[in-house]
Structures are given as C-alpha cells and as structure tokens.
XYZ file of C-alpha atoms in Angstrom:
328
model
C 25.593 1.166 -12.412
C 23.964 3.016 -15.118
C 20.835 4.927 -15.887
C 17.797 3.788 -14.394
C 14.976 3.386 -17.033
C 12.596 2.443 -14.562
C 12.485 3.021 -11.077
C 9.402 1.422 -9.186
C 9.229 2.840 -5.322
C 6.561 1.391 -3.183
C 4.175 -0.413 -5.902
C 1.213 -2.324 -4.801
C -2.092 -3.794 -6.383
C -4.771 -5.039 -4.502
C -7.808 -6.965 -5.332
C -11.275 -6.838 -4.182
C -12.457 -9.975 -3.142
C -15.438 -11.602 -0.961
C -12.741 -12.705 1.475
C -11.067 -9.040 2.090
C -8.378 -7.174 -0.101
C -6.118 -9.856 -2.073
C -2.383 -8.547 -1.942
C -1.146 -9.193 -5.548
C 1.831 -7.126 -6.017
C 2.963 -5.884 -1.949
C 5.383 -2.947 -1.629
C 8.018 -3.554 -4.284
C 10.422 -0.570 -4.452
C 13.642 -1.501 -7.093
C 15.508 -0.050 -10.429
C 15.601 -1.082 -14.446
C 18.556 -0.050 -15.790
C 18.995 1.463 -19.406
C 19.708 -1.527 -21.472
C 19.485 -4.256 -19.213
C 17.552 -7.927 -18.391
C 15.726 -7.786 -15.050
C 14.312 -11.435 -14.392
C 11.326 -12.306 -11.850
C 11.033 -15.619 -11.013
C 9.037 -17.360 -8.485
C 6.355 -19.804 -8.523
C 2.453 -19.758 -10.006
C 0.500 -16.995 -8.529
C 3.315 -14.897 -6.740
C 2.171 -11.993 -8.754
C 5.186 -12.315 -11.408
C 2.261 -11.301 -14.271
C 0.210 -8.982 -12.060
C 3.575 -6.864 -11.158
C 4.593 -6.518 -15.455
C 0.776 -5.513 -15.763
C 0.488 -3.208 -13.086
C 3.856 -1.813 -14.673
C 2.690 -0.610 -17.521
C -0.657 0.510 -16.207
C -2.515 -2.112 -18.050
C -4.026 -3.097 -14.345
C -3.748 0.663 -12.433
C -2.092 0.065 -9.241
C -3.485 0.326 -6.031
C -0.346 2.720 -4.450
C 3.178 3.473 -5.570
C 5.083 5.378 -8.183
C 5.925 4.151 -11.889
C 8.536 6.736 -13.158
C 9.785 5.858 -17.081
C 11.873 8.965 -17.992
C 11.372 11.020 -14.977
C 6.655 10.443 -15.592
C 4.816 8.815 -12.815
C 3.040 6.708 -14.558
C 0.029 5.834 -12.055
C -0.497 9.569 -12.307
C -0.865 10.535 -16.157
C -3.686 10.543 -17.623
C -5.362 8.819 -20.326
C -4.243 11.025 -23.116
C -0.491 11.303 -21.639
C -0.258 7.627 -21.005
C -1.274 7.382 -25.042
C 1.725 9.281 -26.110
C 3.835 7.676 -23.785
C 2.408 4.357 -24.212
C 4.595 3.352 -27.877
C 7.717 3.695 -25.246
C 7.056 0.183 -22.512
C 5.524 -3.187 -25.011
C 4.637 -6.246 -23.800
C 5.170 -9.798 -24.989
C 2.251 -11.806 -23.961
C 2.688 -15.520 -22.667
C 0.173 -17.508 -24.830
C 1.412 -16.416 -28.434
C -2.489 -18.158 -29.639
C -5.321 -16.394 -27.295
C -2.693 -12.888 -27.877
C -3.115 -12.746 -30.919
C -7.124 -11.716 -33.146
C -7.526 -15.238 -35.485
C -8.874 -13.569 -38.150
C -5.948 -11.208 -38.679
C -3.455 -12.121 -41.348
C 0.502 -11.240 -40.350
C -0.263 -8.271 -41.957
C -2.560 -6.721 -40.680
C -1.344 -7.695 -36.599
C 1.810 -6.748 -37.086
C 0.724 -3.076 -38.932
C -2.451 -3.097 -36.390
C -0.293 -1.025 -33.426
C 1.452 1.208 -36.160
C -2.309 2.334 -37.210
C -3.391 2.808 -33.993
C -0.665 4.887 -32.661
C -1.006 7.460 -36.162
C 3.047 6.955 -36.651
C 3.273 6.126 -40.825
C 2.461 9.184 -42.490
C 0.795 6.719 -45.611
C 0.287 3.127 -46.417
C 3.359 2.537 -48.771
C 5.572 3.729 -44.922
C 3.565 1.469 -42.935
C 3.543 -1.529 -44.874
C 7.516 -1.049 -45.697
C 8.243 -1.200 -42.002
C 5.466 -4.256 -41.429
C 7.990 -6.012 -44.031
C 11.252 -4.482 -42.232
C 10.292 -5.702 -38.716
C 9.045 -9.110 -40.068
C 12.324 -9.943 -41.512
C 14.215 -8.505 -38.149
C 11.850 -11.754 -36.230
C 12.799 -13.341 -38.350
C 9.764 -14.030 -40.437
C 9.673 -14.970 -43.718
C 7.932 -12.533 -46.208
C 6.227 -15.536 -48.043
C 3.867 -15.209 -44.020
C 2.587 -12.231 -44.441
C -1.436 -13.148 -46.083
C -0.801 -16.598 -43.487
C -3.171 -17.025 -40.537
C -1.902 -17.166 -36.539
C -3.378 -20.759 -37.222
C -1.876 -21.892 -39.713
C 1.892 -21.460 -37.700
C 3.189 -23.142 -35.283
C 3.894 -21.354 -31.386
C 8.206 -20.105 -32.373
C 6.183 -17.687 -35.531
C 3.081 -16.776 -33.928
C 5.536 -15.819 -30.769
C 7.621 -13.632 -33.489
C 4.573 -11.962 -34.762
C 4.101 -10.400 -30.711
C 7.513 -9.678 -30.298
C 7.378 -7.818 -33.856
C 3.856 -6.464 -32.506
C 6.303 -5.022 -29.778
C 8.854 -3.645 -31.377
C 7.782 -2.088 -34.459
C 6.735 0.967 -31.941
C 10.625 1.374 -31.455
C 10.250 0.924 -27.748
C 12.241 1.163 -25.372
C 10.597 -1.268 -22.692
C 9.187 -3.899 -22.583
C 7.407 -6.841 -20.454
C 8.005 -10.542 -21.898
C 5.135 -12.515 -19.541
C 6.509 -16.096 -20.139
C 7.297 -15.348 -23.502
C 8.611 -18.991 -24.302
C 6.143 -20.970 -21.887
C 4.029 -22.553 -24.158
C 7.238 -23.692 -26.410
C 8.880 -26.451 -27.082
C 12.445 -26.441 -26.013
C 14.269 -25.818 -29.097
C 11.844 -23.354 -30.221
C 12.362 -21.836 -26.799
C 16.040 -21.046 -27.836
C 15.469 -19.551 -30.907
C 12.936 -17.086 -29.375
C 15.912 -16.131 -26.660
C 18.655 -15.484 -28.580
C 16.079 -13.417 -31.012
C 15.355 -11.248 -27.727
C 19.090 -10.782 -27.081
C 20.255 -10.549 -30.162
C 16.847 -7.291 -30.559
C 18.192 -6.093 -27.146
C 21.718 -5.785 -28.117
C 20.649 -4.002 -31.597
C 17.826 -1.553 -30.316
C 19.488 -0.782 -26.804
C 15.965 -2.658 -25.438
C 15.083 -2.850 -21.531
C 13.222 -5.926 -20.803
C 11.528 -7.010 -17.772
C 10.998 -11.190 -18.409
C 8.664 -12.324 -16.199
C 9.550 -16.448 -16.163
C 9.319 -19.741 -13.607
C 12.049 -21.814 -15.858
C 15.414 -21.165 -13.650
C 18.060 -22.131 -16.183
C 15.240 -19.634 -18.550
C 15.934 -16.563 -16.146
C 20.440 -17.647 -15.965
C 20.411 -17.210 -19.690
C 18.956 -14.177 -20.426
C 19.137 -12.328 -17.050
C 21.343 -8.991 -15.465
C 19.616 -9.156 -12.372
C 16.889 -11.682 -10.810
C 14.634 -10.233 -8.130
C 12.920 -13.072 -6.631
C 8.920 -13.176 -5.582
C 6.887 -15.251 -2.911
C 3.235 -13.733 -2.659
C 3.505 -10.417 -3.670
C 6.559 -9.766 -2.093
C 10.413 -9.747 -3.158
C 12.596 -11.898 -1.134
C 16.401 -11.873 -2.668
C 17.455 -8.872 -5.710
C 21.165 -9.806 -6.622
C 22.591 -10.490 -9.985
C 22.235 -13.161 -11.796
C 25.403 -14.992 -11.245
C 25.724 -13.944 -7.558
C 21.573 -15.563 -6.910
C 22.573 -18.739 -8.413
C 26.096 -18.807 -6.939
C 25.724 -17.848 -3.708
C 21.439 -17.536 -2.407
C 20.784 -16.205 0.761
C 17.202 -16.365 1.053
C 15.631 -19.828 2.372
C 12.562 -19.812 -0.530
C 15.617 -18.577 -3.199
C 17.738 -22.175 -1.877
C 14.776 -24.150 -2.380
C 14.115 -22.968 -5.971
C 17.462 -23.944 -6.934
C 17.473 -26.675 -5.491
C 14.929 -27.886 -7.875
C 16.371 -27.910 -11.173
C 17.594 -31.158 -12.733
C 20.801 -31.819 -13.235
C 21.834 -34.072 -15.912
C 23.983 -36.589 -14.290
C 24.723 -40.078 -13.272
C 25.175 -38.955 -9.502
C 22.207 -36.541 -9.300
C 19.533 -39.335 -10.223
C 20.259 -40.711 -6.713
C 21.003 -37.692 -4.536
C 17.349 -37.011 -2.523
C 16.162 -33.573 -3.098
C 14.959 -31.311 -0.423
C 10.826 -30.357 -1.118
C 9.434 -27.239 0.015
C 6.493 -28.919 3.247
C 3.977 -26.877 4.443
C 0.647 -25.305 2.929
C 0.908 -21.925 0.341
C -0.091 -18.999 2.725
C -3.491 -17.406 1.624
C -2.806 -13.646 -0.197
C -5.936 -12.167 0.875
C -5.999 -9.990 3.815
C -2.156 -12.011 4.752
C -1.102 -11.893 8.379
C 2.414 -9.384 9.380
C 5.564 -11.845 9.563
C 7.326 -13.316 6.775
C 5.345 -14.511 4.111
C 7.163 -17.905 3.268
C 7.097 -18.246 7.683
C 4.842 -21.166 7.221
C 6.803 -23.262 4.973
C 10.530 -22.464 6.309
C 12.550 -25.345 8.328
C 14.759 -22.380 9.767
C 11.603 -20.158 10.854
C 11.680 -18.644 14.197
C 9.125 -16.637 16.452
C 10.813 -13.744 14.935
C 9.823 -14.269 11.400
C 5.489 -14.051 12.552
C 6.079 -10.997 14.298
C 6.258 -8.050 11.507
C 6.798 -6.995 8.032
C 10.329 -8.142 7.138
C 11.974 -5.483 4.897
C 14.613 -6.303 2.482
C 18.528 -5.235 3.458
C 21.577 -5.269 1.585
C 23.575 -7.649 3.293
C 26.408 -7.524 -0.199
C 27.263 -4.578 -2.359
C 23.860 -5.362 -4.495
C 22.812 -8.567 -2.398
C 19.677 -8.054 -0.671
C 17.316 -10.133 0.529
C 14.142 -9.624 2.906
C 15.823 -12.897 5.822
C 16.241 -12.003 9.494
C 18.555 -14.737 9.179
C 20.490 -14.338 5.743
C 24.124 -15.542 5.578
C 22.916 -18.223 9.044
C 21.289 -20.709 7.306
C 22.576 -24.127 7.236
C 24.484 -25.522 4.506
C 23.292 -27.476 1.712
C 19.251 -26.435 1.029
C 19.420 -25.029 -2.638
C 23.719 -25.966 -4.211
C 23.219 -27.077 -6.799
C 26.532 -27.305 -10.022
C 24.144 -25.374 -13.191
C-alpha cells in the first residue's frame, strides 16, 4: 500500500428539512492513496456528489475528519483554507452551467490564477493559460471564444483546465463525462488518465456508469443512501461482488451479445427508504431479497472479509450464486 493523501474518518453530512435530518453522508471512513483513483458509484440520491463537495469543504461537514497532508480540513479557518484550496480542486458535472457564459476561454482559465494571486505578471499568467490549454487539448484559436460557441467536450476541457492550472494534488471529478456523447466521454476519460500519470494527481471519481468507473478506478466504493456498502479494488469488485446491492448494480450492465438479449434480468424491487431520520439497520434491507430479521436490528458495520475487500452485509459470501454475474 502506498502513502495516503486523503484520510476520511467518520464523515457525516446532514441537512435540516421540515421532516427531520436528511442523512446525505452517514459515517464514512476511507483512505485515498497518493496517485490513485477511488471511484464512487451508486444510484442517484445516494450521496455521491454531496460526498465530493464535503471532502473539499464546499459544504462543511456535520461531523468527522478530512485529513489532507496531516491537516483536518473540517477544522481550518477561512484564511487557512484559502491557502489549501489550490491543492484541492473539483471538476463539475455540467460543463455549461459550471462556466460563466460572459467570460472567454482565456478569462475562464485565467480566473483561478488571479483569485489565488499565483502569477507575478500578466505575461506569466497568459503563458500559463496557453500551456494548460495545450495540455488539455484546447486549440489556441479558441482563446477568445465563449462557452456557448463550443461543444460539450471542449467545455469540459475548460473545466479541467481551470482545476489543473493551480497544480493541485487532489481532484474531485463529479460525473465529468455524464453529460457528454459516448465518443467524447472516451476522450475526456483518457485525458484525465494521461494527466494523472503526468502530474501525479489523485482522483475521487464520482459516477453512476459502472463501465466508466471500471476503466478509470484503482478502487471502487459502492454507496447506498449515504452509506458505504462495499469497497475493494476495481478488479475484485467486478470479479467477486459480495453485497446484494453491488450484485444488482453489476447485473444491470448491458452485455453486447445475442445470448444476453434472451437472458432475464433480476430487478431490484421495493421502494427506496427515506434518508430523512433513517431507521436502524441495513438501509438496503427493504429491497434485499435475502434480508432477515437481523438486518433491521442495528447498524451493519463494514467488515474486511478478504484483504482489502470490505462489505457491510451480515450474509456476505453466503448468498446464492448467480445474482450480479456479468462477464464485462
């Protein structure tokens, strides 16, 4: 195991609602190794994006520790956080709404440098803008263009350039390819992987696309209603899923073969429980075909069943075969 760049301990993020406390992120603990990618997957509403924003303290955590280079980001004052901010950046999901439509490509990429006062002269700043445009594959002829004049792929490259121009160490990628065409998705994914190798970046990669997360991740964490239900190396998750929810997610991946057209898929049945004032027990239990009375009694902790493979299920490894098998 390498050196941990990010260490998260008992992280919680709750929101007050008229009905009570919404548990968006509930007691997560994990490490992200320097230079690696942790993929976070789960269906919409499971807390993936909230986790990403909370890690960067864009939304302050309710409880817990976020350790970066030995500093607990959750406890830093505003001035201290400003000094750390260039080292931790985010690539947002929507490449259009995340950009100011009144600014040119040059102004958009230049803005982080000006805000953080990282250049001694205008000439140095403009030179760095041209360098990062070349790095992310933006033609110099687009330097005076506006976001509405560009396609989704180029807009997302602007977002990546804005994050990387500060030479960060940790980048949260919040579904950076979900709004793009499939061919453009591949270009952006390959770009992110190339930049990671060149610059030694560490990623938290949030997505609901399992084929994407398998392509880019070293480790995968599966979330369900604010909880981590399974975490392991990417190859291990796809080879040996243990949690019923993970098995169901993998079973939903389309298989490009004639035989798979006639194969009946098992669907997750039942209603998603409310994340507001959740009851004790496994939050997937009401939809789990293997749930028993013990699953509703109390919290199910993550347990390491094999080296590096953690799962929050009382019956992990003892479930019927066949659910979730997918040769992708």
